[in-house]
Coordinates of N, CA and C in Angstrom, one line a residue:
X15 N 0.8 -1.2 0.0 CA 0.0 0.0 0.0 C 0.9 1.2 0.0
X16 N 0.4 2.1 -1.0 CA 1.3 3.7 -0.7 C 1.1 4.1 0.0
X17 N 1.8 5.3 0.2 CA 1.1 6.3 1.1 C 1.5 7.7 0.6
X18 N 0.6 8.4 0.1 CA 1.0 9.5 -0.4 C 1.5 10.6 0.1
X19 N 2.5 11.3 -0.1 CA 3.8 12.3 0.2 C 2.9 13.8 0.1
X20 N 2.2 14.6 0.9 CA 2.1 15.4 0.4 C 3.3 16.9 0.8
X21 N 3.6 17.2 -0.5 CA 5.3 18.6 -0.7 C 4.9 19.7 -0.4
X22 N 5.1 20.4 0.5 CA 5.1 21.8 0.7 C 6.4 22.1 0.7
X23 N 5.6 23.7 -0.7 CA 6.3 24.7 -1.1 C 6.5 26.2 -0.2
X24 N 8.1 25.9 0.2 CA 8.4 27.4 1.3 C 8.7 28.4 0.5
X25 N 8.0 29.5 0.0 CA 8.3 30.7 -0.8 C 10.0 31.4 -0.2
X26 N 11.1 31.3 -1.3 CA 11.9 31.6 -0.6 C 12.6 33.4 -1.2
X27 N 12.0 33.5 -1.0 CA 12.2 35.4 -1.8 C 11.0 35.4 -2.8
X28 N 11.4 36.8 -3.9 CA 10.7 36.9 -4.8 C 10.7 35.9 -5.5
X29 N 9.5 35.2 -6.5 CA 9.2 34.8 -7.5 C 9.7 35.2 -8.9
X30 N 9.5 34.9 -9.6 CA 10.2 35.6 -11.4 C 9.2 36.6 -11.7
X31 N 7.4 36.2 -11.5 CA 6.6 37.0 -11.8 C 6.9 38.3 -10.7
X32 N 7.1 38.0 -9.6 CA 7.0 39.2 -8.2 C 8.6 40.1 -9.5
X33 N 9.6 39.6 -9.8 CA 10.3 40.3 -9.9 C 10.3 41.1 -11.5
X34 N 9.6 40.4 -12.4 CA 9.6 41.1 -13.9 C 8.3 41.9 -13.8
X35 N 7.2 41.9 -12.6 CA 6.2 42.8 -12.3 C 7.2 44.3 -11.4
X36 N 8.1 44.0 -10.7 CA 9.2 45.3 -10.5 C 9.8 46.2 -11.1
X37 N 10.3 44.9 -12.2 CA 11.4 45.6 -13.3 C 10.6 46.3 -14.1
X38 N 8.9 45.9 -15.1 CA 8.1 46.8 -15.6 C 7.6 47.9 -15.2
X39 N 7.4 48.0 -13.7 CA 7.0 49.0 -13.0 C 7.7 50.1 -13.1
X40 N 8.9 49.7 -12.7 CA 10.8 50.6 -12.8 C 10.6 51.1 -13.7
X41 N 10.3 50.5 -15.3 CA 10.7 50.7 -16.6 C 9.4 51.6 -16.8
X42 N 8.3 51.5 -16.3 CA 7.2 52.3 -16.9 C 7.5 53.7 -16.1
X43 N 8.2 53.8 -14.9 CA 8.3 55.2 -14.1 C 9.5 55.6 -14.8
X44 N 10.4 55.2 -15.4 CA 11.6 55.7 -16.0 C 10.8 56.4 -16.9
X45 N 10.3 55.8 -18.1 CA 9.8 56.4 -19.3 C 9.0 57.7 -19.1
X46 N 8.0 57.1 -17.8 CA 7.5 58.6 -18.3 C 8.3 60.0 -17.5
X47 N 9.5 59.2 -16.6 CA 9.9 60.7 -16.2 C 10.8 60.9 -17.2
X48 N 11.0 60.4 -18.1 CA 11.9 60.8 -19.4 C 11.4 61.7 -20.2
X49 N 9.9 61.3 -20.6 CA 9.1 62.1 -21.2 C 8.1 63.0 -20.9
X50 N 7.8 63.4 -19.4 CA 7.2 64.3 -18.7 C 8.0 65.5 -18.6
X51 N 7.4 66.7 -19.0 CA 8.2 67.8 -19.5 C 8.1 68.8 -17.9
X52 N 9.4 69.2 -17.8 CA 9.8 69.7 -16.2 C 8.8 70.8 -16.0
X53 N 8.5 70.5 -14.5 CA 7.6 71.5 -13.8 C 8.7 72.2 -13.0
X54 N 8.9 73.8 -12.9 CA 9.9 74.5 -12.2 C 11.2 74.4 -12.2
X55 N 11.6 73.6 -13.4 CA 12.7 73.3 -14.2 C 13.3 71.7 -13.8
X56 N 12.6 71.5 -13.2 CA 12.9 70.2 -12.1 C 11.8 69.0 -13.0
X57 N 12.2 67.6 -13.3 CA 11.5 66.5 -13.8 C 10.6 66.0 -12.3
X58 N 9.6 65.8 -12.6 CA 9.2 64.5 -11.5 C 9.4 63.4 -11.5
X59 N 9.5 62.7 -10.2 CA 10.3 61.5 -9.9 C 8.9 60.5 -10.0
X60 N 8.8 59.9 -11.3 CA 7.4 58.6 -10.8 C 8.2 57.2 -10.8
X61 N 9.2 56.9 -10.8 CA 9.8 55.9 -10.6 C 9.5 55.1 -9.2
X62 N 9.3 56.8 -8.6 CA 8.9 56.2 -6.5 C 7.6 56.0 -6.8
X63 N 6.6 56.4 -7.3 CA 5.4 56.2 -7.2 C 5.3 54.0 -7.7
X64 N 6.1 54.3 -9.0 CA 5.9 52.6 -9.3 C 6.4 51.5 -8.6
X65 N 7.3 52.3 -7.5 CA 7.8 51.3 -6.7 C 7.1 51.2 -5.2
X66 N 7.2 51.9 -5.2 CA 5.5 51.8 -3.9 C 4.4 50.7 -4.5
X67 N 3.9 51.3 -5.7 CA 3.4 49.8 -6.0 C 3.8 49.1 -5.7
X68 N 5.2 48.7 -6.7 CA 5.2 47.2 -6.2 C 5.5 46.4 -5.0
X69 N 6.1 47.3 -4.4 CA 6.1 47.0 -2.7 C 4.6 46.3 -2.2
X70 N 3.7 47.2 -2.6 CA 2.2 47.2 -2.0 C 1.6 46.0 -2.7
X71 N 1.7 45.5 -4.1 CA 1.1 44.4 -4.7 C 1.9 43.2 -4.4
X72 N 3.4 43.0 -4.6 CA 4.2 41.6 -4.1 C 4.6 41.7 -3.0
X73 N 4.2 42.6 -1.6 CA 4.6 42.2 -0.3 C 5.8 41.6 -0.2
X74 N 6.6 42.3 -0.4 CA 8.0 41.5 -0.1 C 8.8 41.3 1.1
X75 N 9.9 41.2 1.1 CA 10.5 40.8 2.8 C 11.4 41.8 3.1
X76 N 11.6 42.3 4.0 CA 12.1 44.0 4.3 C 13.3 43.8 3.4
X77 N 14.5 42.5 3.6 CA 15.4 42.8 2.9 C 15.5 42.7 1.5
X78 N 14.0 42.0 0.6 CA 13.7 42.5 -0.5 C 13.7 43.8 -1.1
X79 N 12.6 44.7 0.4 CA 12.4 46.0 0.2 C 13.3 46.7 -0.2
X80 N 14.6 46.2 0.9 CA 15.8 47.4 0.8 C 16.6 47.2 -0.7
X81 N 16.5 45.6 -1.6 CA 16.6 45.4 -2.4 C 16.2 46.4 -3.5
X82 N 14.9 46.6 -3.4 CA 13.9 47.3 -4.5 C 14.2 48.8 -4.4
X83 N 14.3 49.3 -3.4 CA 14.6 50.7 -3.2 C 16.0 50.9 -4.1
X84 N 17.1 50.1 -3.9 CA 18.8 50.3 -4.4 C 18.5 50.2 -6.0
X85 N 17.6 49.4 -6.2 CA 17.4 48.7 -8.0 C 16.6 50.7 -8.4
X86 N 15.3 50.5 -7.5 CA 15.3 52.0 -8.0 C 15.8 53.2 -8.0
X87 N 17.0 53.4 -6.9 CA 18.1 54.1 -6.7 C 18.6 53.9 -8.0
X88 N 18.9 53.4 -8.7 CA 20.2 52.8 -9.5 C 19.4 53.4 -10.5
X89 N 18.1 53.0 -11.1 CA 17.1 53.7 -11.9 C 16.9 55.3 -12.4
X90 N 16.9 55.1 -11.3 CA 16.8 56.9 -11.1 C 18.0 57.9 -11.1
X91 N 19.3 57.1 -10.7 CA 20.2 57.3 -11.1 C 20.5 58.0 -12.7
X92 N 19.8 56.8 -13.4 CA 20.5 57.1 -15.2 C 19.2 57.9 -15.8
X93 N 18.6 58.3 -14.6 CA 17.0 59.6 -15.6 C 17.1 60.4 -15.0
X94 N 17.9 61.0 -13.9 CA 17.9 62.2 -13.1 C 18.8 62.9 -13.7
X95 N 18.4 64.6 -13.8 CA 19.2 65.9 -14.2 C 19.7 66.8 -12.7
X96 N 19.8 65.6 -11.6 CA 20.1 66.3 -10.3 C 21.3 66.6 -10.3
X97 N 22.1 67.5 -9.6 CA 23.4 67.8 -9.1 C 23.9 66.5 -8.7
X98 N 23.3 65.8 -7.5 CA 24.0 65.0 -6.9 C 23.2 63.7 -6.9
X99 N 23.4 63.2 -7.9 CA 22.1 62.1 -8.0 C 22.8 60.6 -6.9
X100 N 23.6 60.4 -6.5 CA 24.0 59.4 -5.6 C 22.9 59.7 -4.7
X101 N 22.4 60.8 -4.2 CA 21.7 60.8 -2.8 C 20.3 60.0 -3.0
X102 N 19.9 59.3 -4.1 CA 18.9 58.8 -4.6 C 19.4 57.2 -3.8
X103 N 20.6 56.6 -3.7 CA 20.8 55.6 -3.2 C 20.6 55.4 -1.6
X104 N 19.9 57.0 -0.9 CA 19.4 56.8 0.4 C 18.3 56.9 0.3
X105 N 18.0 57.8 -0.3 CA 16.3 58.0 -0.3 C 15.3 57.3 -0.9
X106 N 15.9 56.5 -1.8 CA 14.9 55.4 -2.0 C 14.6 54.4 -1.3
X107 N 15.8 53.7 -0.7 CA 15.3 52.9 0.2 C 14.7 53.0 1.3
X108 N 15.0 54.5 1.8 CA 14.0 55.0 3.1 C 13.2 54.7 2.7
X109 N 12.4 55.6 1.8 CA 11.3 55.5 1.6 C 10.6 54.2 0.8
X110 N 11.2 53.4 0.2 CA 10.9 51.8 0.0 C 10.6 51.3 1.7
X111 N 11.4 51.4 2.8 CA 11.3 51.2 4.2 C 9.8 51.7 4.3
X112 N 9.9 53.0 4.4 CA 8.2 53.4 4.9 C 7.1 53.2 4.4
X113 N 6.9 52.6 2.9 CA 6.1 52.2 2.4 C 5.6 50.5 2.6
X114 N 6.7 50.1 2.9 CA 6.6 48.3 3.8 C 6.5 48.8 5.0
X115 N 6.9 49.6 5.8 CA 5.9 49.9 7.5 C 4.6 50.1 7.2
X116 N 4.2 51.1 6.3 CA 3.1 51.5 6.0 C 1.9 50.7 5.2
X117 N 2.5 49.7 4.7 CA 1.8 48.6 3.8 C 1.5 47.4 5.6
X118 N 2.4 47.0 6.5 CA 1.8 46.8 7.3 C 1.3 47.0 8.6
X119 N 0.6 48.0 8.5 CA -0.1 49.3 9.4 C -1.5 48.3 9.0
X120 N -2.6 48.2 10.3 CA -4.1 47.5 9.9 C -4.4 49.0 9.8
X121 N -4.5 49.8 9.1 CA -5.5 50.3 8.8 C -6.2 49.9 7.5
X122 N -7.3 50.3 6.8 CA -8.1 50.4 5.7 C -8.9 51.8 5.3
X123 N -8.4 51.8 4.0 CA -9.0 53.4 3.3 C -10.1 53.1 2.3
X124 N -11.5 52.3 2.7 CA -12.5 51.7 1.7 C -13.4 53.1 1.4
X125 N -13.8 53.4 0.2 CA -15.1 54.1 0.0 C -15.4 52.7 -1.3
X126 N -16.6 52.2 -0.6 CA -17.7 51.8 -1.7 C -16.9 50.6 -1.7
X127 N -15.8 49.3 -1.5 CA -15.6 48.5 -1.8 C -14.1 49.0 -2.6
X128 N -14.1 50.1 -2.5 CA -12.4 51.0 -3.2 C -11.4 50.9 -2.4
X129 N -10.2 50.3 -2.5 CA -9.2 50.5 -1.2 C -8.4 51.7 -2.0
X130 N -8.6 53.0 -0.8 CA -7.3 53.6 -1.1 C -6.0 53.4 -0.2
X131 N -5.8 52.6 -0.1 CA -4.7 52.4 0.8 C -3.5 53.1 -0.1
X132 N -3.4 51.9 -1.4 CA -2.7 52.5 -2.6 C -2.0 53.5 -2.8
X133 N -3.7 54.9 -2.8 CA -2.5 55.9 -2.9 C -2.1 56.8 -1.9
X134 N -2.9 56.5 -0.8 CA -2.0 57.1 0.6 C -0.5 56.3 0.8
X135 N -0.5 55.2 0.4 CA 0.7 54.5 0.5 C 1.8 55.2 -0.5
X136 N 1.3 55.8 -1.4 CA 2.1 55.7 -3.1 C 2.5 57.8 -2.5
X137 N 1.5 58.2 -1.6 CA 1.5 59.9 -1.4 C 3.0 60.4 -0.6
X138 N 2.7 58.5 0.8 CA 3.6 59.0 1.5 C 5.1 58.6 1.2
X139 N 5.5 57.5 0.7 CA 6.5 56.9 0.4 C 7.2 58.2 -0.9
X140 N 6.2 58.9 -1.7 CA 6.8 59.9 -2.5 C 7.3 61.1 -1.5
X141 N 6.1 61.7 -0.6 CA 7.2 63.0 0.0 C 8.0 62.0 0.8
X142 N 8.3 60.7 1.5 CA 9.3 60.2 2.3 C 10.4 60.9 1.4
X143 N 10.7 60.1 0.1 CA 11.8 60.4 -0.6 C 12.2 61.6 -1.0
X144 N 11.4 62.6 -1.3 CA 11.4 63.6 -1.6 C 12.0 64.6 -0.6
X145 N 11.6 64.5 0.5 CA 11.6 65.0 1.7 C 13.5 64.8 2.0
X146 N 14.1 63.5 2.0 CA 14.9 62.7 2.3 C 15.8 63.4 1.4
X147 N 15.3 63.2 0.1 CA 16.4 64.1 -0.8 C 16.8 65.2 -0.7
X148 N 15.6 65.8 -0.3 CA 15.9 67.9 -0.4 C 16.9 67.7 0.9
X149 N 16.6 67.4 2.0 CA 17.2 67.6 3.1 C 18.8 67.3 2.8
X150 N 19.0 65.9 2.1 CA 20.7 65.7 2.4 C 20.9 66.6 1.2
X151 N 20.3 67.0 -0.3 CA 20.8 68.1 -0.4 C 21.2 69.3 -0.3
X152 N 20.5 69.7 0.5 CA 20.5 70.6 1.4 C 21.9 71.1 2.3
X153 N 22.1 69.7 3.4 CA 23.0 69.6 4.0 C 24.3 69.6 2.8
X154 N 24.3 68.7 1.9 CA 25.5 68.8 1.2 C 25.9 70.0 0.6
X155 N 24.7 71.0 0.1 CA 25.3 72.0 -0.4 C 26.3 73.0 0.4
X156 N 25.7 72.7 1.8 CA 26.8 73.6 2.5 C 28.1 73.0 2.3
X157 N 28.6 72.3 2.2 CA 30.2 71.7 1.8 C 30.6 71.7 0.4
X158 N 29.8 71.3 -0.5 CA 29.8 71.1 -2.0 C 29.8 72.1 -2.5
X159 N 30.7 72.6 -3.4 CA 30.3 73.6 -4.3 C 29.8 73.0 -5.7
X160 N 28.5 73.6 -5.6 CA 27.8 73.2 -7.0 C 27.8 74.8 -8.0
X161 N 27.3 74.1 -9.2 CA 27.3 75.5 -10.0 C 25.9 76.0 -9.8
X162 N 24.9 75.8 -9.1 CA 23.6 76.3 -8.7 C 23.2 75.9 -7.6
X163 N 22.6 77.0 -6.5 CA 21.8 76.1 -5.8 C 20.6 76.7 -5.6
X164 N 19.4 75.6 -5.7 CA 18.5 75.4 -5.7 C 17.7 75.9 -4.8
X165 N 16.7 76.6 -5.0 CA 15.9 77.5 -3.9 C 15.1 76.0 -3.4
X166 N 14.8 76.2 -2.2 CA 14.5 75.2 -1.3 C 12.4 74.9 -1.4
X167 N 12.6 76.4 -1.3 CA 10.7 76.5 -2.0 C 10.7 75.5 -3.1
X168 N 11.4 76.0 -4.0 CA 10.8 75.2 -5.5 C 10.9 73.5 -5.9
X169 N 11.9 73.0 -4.7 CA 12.1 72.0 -4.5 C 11.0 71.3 -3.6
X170 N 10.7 72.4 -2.6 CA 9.3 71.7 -2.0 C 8.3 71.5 -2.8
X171 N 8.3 72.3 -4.1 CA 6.8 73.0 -4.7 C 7.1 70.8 -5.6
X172 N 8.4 71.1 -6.0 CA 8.5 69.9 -7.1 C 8.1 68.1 -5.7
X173 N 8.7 68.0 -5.0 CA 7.7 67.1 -4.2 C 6.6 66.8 -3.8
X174 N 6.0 68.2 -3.9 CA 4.6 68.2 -3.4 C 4.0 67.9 -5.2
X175 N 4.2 68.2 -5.9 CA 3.6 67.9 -7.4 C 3.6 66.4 -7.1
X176 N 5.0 66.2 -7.3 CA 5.3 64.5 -7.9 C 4.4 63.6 -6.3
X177 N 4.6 63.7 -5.2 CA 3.6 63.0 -4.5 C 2.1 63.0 -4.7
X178 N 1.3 64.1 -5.2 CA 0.3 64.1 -6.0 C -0.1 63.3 -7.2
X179 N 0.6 63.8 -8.2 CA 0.8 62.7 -9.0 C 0.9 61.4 -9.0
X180 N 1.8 61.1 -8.0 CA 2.1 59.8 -7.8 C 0.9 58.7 -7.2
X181 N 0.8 59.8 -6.4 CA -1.2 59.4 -5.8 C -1.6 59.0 -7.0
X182 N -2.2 60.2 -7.5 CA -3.2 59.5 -9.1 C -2.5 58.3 -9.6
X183 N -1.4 58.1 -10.0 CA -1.2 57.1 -10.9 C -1.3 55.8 -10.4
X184 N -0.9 55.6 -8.8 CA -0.7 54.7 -8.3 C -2.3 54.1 -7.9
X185 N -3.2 55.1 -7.8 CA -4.6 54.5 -7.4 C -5.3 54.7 -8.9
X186 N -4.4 54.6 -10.0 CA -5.1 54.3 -11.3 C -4.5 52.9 -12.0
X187 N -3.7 52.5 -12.0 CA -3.0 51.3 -12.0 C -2.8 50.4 -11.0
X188 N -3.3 50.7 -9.9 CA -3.5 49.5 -8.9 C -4.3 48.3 -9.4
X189 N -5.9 48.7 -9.4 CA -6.5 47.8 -9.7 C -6.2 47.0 -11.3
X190 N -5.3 47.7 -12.5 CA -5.7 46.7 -13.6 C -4.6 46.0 -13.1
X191 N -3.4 46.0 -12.8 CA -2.0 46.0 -12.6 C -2.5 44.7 -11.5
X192 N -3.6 44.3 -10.3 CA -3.3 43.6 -9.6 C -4.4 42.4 -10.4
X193 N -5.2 42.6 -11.0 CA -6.4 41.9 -11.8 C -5.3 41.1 -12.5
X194 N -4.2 41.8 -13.4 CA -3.4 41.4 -14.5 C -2.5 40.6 -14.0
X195 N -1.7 40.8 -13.0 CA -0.7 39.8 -12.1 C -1.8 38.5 -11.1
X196 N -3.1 38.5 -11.3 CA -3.3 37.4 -9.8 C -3.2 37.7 -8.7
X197 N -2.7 39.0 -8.3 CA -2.7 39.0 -6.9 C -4.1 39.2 -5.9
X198 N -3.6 38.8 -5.2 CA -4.6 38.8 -4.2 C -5.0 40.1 -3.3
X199 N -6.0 40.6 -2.4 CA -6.0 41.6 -1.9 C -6.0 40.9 -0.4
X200 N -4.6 41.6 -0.3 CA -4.5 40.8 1.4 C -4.7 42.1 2.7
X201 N -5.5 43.1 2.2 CA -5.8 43.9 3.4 C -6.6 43.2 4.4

C-alpha cells in the first residue's frame, strides 16, 4: 500500500513574476519621467510612485524591500538631471522602508468596496523620498560647491507635485496591474 507524500512549497524570496512585475513598474516610471516635460525646471520623480506599487502588490521581505529601493536608486540614477544624484541611493530605500511599514499598518482606506490604501501608501512613500532628498541636499550643499543652488521652495513645490501625481497614478493602475498579475488583496 502507498502512502501518499504530500510537498510543501516554502516561498523563498521573490518569485520571477514578483520580480519582472518590478522591473516593468521601474521601466514604466523611467519612461514617463523621461518624457514628462519639467515642472519649475525640475522633472518629476514617478519611478517612487511605481515602486510603492510594487512594494504594495508583491509584499516583499524587508530585505527585499531594501533590495527594490537600491534597484530604484540605480534607476533613477540614469534619468535624473540632479546635481547630486547618488543621494537617490538613500532616499529610495528609506522610503521603500516606509512604504513596507506602511503597507503593514491594519489600517483600511474603503469608500464603496475602493481600497485607497494604494495611494495614501504611493502619497507618502513619495514626500518620504522627496523629503529625504531635499534635506541631504540641502545639507551637502553647505560643503559642496555646486554650479547652482537650488531654492528650497521650488524644491518643496517639485515634491509636493510628484507626491500628488504619484497618488493619481498609483490609485489608477493598482486595480488593472493587480487583476493582470493574480494578486490577491490581502488587506
Amino acid at each position: 500500500m502507498e502512502t501518499a507524500i504530500k510537498r510543501q512549497v516554502v516561498k523563498k524570496g521573490l518569485s520571477a513574476t514578483d520580480v519582472v512585475l518590478v522591473a516593468v513598474l521601474l521601466a514604466a516610471g523611467a519612461v514617463l519621467r523621461l518624457f514628462t516635460p519639467p515642472i519649475f525646471g525640475i522633472t518629476p520623480n514617478f519611478i517612487i510612485g511605481m515602486y510603492c506599487m510594487a512594494i504594495f502588490l508583491i509584499r516583499p521581505k524587508f530585505i527585499e524591500v531594501i533590495f527594490i529601493g537600491l534597484v530604484a536608486a540605480a534607476v533613477c540614477h540614469f534619468t535624473t538631471k540632479s546635481m547630486i544624484p547618488y543621494i537617490n541611493f538613500i532616499s529610495e530605500p528609506v522610503a521603500a522602508l516606509v512604504v513596507f511599514t506602511m503597507m503593514k499598518l491594519p489600517f483600511k482606506a474603503m469608500v464603496n468596496k475602493v481600497s485607497f490604501k494604494p495611494a495614501i501608501i504611493a502619497f507618502f512613500g513619495t514626500l518620504t523620498s522627496g523629503l529625504v532628498y531635499v534635506s541631504i541636499l540641502k545639507f551637502l550643499i553647505l560643503f559642496v560647491e555646486t554650479p547652482k543652488n537650488p531654492a528650497l521652495m521650488g524644491l518643496l513645490t517639485v515634491v509636493i507635485v510628484t507626491a500628488i501625481a504619484n497618488t493619481v497614478i498609483a490609485q489608477l493602475i493598482y486595480y488593472p496591474v493587480k487583476i493582470a498579475t493574480g494578486k490577491k488583496d490581502l488587506e
